[in-house]
mmCIF file of C-alpha atoms in Angstrom:
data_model
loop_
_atom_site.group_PDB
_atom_site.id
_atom_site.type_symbol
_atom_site.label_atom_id
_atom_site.label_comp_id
_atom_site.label_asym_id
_atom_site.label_seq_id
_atom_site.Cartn_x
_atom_site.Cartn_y
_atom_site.Cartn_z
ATOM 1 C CA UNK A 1 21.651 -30.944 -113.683
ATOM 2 C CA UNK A 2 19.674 -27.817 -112.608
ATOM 3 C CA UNK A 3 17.578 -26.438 -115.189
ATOM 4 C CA UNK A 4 14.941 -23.487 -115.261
ATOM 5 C CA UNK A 5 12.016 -23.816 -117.201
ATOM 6 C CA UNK A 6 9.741 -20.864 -117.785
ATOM 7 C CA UNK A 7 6.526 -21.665 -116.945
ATOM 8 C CA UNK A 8 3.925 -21.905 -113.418
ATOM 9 C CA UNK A 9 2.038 -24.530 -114.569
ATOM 10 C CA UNK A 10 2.398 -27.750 -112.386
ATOM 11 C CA UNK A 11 1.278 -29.930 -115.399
ATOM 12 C CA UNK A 12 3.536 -28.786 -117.761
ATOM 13 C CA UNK A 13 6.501 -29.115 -114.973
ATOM 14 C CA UNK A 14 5.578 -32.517 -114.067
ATOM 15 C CA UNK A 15 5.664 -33.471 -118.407
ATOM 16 C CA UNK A 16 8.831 -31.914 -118.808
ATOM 17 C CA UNK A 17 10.279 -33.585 -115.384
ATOM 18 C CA UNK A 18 8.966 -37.033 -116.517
ATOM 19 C CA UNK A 19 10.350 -37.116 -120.734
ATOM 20 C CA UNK A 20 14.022 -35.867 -119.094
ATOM 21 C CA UNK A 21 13.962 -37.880 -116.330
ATOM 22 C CA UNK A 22 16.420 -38.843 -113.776
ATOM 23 C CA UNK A 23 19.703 -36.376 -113.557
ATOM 24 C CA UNK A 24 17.511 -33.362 -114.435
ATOM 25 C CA UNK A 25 16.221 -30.743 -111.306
ATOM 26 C CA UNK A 26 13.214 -28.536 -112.966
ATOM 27 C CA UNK A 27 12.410 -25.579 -110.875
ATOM 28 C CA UNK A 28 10.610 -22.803 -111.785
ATOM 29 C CA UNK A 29 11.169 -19.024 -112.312
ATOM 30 C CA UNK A 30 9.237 -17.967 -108.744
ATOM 31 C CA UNK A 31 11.332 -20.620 -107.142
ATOM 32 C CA UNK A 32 14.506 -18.640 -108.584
ATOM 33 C CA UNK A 33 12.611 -15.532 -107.271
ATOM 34 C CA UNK A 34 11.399 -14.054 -110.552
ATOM 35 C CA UNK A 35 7.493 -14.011 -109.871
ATOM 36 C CA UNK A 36 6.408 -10.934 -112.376
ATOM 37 C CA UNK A 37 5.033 -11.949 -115.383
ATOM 38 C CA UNK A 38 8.076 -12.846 -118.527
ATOM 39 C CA UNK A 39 7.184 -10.723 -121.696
ATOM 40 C CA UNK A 40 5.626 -12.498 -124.621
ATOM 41 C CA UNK A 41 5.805 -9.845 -127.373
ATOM 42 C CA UNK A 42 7.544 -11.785 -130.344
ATOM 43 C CA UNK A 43 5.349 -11.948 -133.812
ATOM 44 C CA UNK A 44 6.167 -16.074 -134.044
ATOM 45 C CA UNK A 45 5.621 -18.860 -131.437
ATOM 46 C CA UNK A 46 9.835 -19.347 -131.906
ATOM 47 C CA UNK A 47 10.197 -15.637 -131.334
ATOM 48 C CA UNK A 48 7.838 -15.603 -127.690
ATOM 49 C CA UNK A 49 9.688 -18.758 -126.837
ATOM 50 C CA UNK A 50 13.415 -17.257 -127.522
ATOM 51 C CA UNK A 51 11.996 -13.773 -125.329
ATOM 52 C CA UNK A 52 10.927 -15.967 -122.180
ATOM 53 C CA UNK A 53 14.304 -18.078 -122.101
ATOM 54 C CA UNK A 54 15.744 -14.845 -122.466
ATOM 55 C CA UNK A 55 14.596 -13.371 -120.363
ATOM 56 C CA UNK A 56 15.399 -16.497 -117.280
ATOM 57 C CA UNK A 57 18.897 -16.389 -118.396
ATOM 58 C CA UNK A 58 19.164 -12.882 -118.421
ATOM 59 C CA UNK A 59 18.111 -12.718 -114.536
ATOM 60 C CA UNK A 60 19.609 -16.188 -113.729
ATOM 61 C CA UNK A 61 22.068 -16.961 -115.739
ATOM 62 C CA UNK A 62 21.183 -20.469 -115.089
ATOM 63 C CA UNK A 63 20.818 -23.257 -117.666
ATOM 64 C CA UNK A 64 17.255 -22.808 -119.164
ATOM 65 C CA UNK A 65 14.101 -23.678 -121.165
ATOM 66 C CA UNK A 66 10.978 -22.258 -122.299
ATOM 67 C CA UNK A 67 8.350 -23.244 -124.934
ATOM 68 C CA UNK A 68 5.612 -21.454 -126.897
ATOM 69 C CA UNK A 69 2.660 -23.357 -127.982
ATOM 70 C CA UNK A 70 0.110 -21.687 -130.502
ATOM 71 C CA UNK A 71 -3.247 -23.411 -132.449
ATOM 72 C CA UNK A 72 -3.009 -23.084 -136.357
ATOM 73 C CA UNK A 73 -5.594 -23.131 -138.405
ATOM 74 C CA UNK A 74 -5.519 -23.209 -142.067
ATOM 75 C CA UNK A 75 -8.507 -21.508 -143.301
ATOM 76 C CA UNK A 76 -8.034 -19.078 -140.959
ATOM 77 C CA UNK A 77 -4.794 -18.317 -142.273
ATOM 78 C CA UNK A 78 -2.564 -19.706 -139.357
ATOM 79 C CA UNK A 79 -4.324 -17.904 -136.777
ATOM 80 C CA UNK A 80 -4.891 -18.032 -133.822
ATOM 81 C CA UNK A 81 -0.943 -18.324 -133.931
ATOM 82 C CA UNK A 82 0.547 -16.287 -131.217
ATOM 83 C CA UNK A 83 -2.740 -15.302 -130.032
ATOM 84 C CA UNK A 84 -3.986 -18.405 -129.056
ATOM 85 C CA UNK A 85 -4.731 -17.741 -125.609
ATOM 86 C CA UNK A 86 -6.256 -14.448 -126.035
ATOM 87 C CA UNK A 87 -8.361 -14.800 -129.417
ATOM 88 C CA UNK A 88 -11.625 -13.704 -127.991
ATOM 89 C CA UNK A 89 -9.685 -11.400 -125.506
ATOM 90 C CA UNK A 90 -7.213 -10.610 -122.887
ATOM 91 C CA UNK A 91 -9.068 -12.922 -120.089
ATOM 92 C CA UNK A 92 -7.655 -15.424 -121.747
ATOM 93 C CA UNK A 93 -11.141 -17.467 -121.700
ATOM 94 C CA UNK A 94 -10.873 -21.049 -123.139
ATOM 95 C CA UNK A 95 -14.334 -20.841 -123.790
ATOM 96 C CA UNK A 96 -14.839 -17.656 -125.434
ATOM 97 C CA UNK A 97 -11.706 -18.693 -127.188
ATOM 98 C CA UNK A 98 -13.286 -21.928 -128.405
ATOM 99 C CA UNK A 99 -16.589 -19.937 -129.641
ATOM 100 C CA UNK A 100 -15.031 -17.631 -131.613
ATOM 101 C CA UNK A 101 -13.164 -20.369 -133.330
ATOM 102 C CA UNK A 102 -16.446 -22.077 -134.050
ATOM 103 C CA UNK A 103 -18.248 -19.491 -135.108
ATOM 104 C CA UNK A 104 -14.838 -17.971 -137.801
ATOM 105 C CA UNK A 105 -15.055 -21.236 -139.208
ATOM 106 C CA UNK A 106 -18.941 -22.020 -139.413
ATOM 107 C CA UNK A 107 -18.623 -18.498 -141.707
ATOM 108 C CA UNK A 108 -16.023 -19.848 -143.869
ATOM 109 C CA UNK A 109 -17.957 -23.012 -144.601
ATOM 110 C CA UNK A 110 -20.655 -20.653 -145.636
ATOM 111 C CA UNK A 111 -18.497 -18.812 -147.747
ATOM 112 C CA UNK A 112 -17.310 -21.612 -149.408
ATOM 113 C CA UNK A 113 -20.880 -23.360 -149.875
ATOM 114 C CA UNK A 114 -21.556 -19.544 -151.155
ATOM 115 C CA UNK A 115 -18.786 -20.079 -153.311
ATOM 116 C CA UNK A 116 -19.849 -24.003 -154.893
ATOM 117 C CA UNK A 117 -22.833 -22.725 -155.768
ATOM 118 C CA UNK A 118 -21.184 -20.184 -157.777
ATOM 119 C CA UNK A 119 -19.730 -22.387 -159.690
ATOM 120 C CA UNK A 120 -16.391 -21.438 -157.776
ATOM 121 C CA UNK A 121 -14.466 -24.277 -156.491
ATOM 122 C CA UNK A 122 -13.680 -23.367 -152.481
ATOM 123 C CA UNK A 123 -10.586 -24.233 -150.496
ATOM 124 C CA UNK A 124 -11.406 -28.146 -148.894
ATOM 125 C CA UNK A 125 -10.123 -29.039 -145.400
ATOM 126 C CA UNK A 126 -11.284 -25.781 -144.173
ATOM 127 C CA UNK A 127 -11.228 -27.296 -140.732
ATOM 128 C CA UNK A 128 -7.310 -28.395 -141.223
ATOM 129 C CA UNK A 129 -4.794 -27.537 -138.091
ATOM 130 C CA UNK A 130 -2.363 -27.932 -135.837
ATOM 131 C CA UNK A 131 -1.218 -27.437 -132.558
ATOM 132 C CA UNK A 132 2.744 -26.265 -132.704
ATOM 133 C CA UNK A 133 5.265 -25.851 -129.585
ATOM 134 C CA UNK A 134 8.540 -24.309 -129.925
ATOM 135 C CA UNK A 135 10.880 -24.773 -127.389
ATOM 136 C CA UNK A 136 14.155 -22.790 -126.742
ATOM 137 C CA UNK A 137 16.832 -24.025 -124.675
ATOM 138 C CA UNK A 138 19.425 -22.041 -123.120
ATOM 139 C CA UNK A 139 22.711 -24.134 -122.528
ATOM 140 C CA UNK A 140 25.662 -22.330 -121.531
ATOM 141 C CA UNK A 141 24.210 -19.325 -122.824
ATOM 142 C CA UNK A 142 23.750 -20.735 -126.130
ATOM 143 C CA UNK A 143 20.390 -21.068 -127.887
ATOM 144 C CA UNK A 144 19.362 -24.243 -129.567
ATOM 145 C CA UNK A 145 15.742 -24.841 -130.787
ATOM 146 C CA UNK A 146 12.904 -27.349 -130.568
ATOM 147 C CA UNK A 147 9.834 -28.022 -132.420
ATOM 148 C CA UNK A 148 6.914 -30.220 -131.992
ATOM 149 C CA UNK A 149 3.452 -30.410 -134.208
ATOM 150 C CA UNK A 150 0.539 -32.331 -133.619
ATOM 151 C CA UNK A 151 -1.079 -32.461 -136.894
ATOM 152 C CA UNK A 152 -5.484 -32.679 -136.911
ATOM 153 C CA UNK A 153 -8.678 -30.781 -137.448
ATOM 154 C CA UNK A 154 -11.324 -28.653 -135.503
ATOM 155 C CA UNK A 155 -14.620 -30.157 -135.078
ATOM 156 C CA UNK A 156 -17.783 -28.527 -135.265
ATOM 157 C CA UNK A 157 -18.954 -28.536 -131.713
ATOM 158 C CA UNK A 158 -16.908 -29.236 -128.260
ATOM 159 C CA UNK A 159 -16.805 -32.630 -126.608
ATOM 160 C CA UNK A 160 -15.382 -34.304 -123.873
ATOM 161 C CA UNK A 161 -14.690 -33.333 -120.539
ATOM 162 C CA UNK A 162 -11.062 -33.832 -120.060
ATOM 163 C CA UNK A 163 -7.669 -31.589 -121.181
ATOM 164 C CA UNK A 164 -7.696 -28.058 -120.802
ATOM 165 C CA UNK A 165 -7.548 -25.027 -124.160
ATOM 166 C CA UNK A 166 -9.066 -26.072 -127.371
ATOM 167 C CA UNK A 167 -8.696 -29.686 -126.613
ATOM 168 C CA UNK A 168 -12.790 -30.199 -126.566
ATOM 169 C CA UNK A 169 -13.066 -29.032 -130.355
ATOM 170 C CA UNK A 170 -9.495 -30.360 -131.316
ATOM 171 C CA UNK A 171 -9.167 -33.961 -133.043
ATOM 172 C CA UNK A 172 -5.775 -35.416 -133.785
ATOM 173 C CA UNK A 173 -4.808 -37.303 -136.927
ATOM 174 C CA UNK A 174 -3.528 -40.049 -134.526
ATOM 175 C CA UNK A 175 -7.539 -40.261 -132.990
ATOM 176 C CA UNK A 176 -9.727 -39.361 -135.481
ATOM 177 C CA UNK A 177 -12.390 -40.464 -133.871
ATOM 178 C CA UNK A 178 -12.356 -38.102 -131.077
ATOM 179 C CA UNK A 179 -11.554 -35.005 -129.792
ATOM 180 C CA UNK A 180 -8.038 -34.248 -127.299
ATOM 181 C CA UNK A 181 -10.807 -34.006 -124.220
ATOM 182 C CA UNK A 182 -12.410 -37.544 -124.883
ATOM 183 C CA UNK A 183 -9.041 -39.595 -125.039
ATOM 184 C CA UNK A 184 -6.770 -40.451 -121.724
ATOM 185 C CA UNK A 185 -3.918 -38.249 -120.544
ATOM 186 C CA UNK A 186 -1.546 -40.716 -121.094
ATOM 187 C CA UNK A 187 -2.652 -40.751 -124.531
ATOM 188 C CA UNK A 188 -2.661 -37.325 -125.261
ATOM 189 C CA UNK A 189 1.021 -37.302 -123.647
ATOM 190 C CA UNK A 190 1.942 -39.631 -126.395
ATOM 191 C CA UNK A 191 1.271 -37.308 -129.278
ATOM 192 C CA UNK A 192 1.013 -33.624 -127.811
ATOM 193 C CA UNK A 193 3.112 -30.937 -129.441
ATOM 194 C CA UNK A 194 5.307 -30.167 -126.354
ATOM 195 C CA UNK A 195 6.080 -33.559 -125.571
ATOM 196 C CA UNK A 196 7.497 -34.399 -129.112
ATOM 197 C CA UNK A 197 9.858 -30.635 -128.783
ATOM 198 C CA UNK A 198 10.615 -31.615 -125.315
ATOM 199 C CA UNK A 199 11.728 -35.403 -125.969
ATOM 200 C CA UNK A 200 13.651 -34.065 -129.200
ATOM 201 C CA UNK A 201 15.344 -31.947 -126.506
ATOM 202 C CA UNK A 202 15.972 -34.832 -124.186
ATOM 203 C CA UNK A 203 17.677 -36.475 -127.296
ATOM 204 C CA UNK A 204 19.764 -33.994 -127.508
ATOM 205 C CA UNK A 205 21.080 -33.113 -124.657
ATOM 206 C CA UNK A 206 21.506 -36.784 -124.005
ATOM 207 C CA UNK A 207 23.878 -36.850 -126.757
ATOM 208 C CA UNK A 208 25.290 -33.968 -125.076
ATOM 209 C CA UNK A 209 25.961 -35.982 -121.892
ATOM 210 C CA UNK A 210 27.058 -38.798 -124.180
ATOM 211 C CA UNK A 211 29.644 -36.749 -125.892
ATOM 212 C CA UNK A 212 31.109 -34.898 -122.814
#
């Protein structure tokens, strides 16, 4: 079964070919000669995700996926949300990106130290978030929808050397010993956001095949 998904990243193309395995051809939107950039104006990771799948079938009209993946942070009221990738800018600098983080929630521990001694009791788990991927699927020109959370906090410096984003100040629930860039890929795989939407998607479109 040919399938588009909207993105160019080889890593992500190569997890999404590997959870739906065998029976499943992946190509990608420059390979069904879209190669300008899909818009990504929607206000909720579910929304950005619906435009780019959209948007393939639109142009295609070709079975279809695309996901939206966004860092959540409580304290900081659920941002960076939809902006993950460009919270210190449109560059789209993982580093700047992880600084500004660092330093938003460094001020909101002082605020809420600030706040103790006061007398005013602060907000705990300031450092609280998640990582959440949405993924839309396009099947016949229906939409059906996928989502997968990976549930942790942000630590107070970066560490490791490994992943790619926010995964040197990220620590999952599932290792909280250490941050996303300290642990193995295949470990990571095991837990990330986009693999839990993307094997719920498997699941379901094997029960699709199942009930053909």
């Amino acid at each position: 079964m040919k399938m588009v998904f909207a993105t160019g990243n080889s890593g992500k193309l190569r997890e999404a070919s590997e959870i739906l395995g065998k029976g499943f051809e992946l190509v990608t939107p420059a390979q069904e000669g879209i190669n300008e950039d899909i818009p990504e104006t929607g206000m909720t990771l579910r929304a950005n995700s619906q435009q780019k799948a959209d948007y393939i079938w639109q142009h295609c009209h070709t079975d279809c996926f695309a996901d939206d993946t966004g860092l959540e942070v409580d304290a900081l009221g659920g941002a960076p949300g939809v902006h993950t990738a460009r919270y210190a800018g449109e560059d789209k600098d993982f580093g700047k990106n992880m600084d500004k983080l660092l330093d938003e929630l460094s001020r909101k521990e002082m605020e809420a130290s600030l706040m103790k001694s006061m007398g005013i009791t602060p907000k705990k788990n300031l450092r609280k978030a998640r990582f959440k991927s949405v993924v839309t699927l396009i099947l016949g020109g229906e939409r059906h929808f996928f989502t997968g959370v990976l549930e942790g906090r942000i630590a107070r410096s970066r560490s490791g050397k490994g992943g790619f984003g926010y995964d040197p100040v990220f620590i999952a629930d599932d290792y909280p010993s250490s941050t996303l860039a300290e642990i193995t890929e295949e470990q990571k795989n095991s837990i990330s956001h986009r693999g839990k939407a993307l094997r719920a998607m498997s699941a379901f479109l094997s029960e699709m095949k199942a009930g053909a």
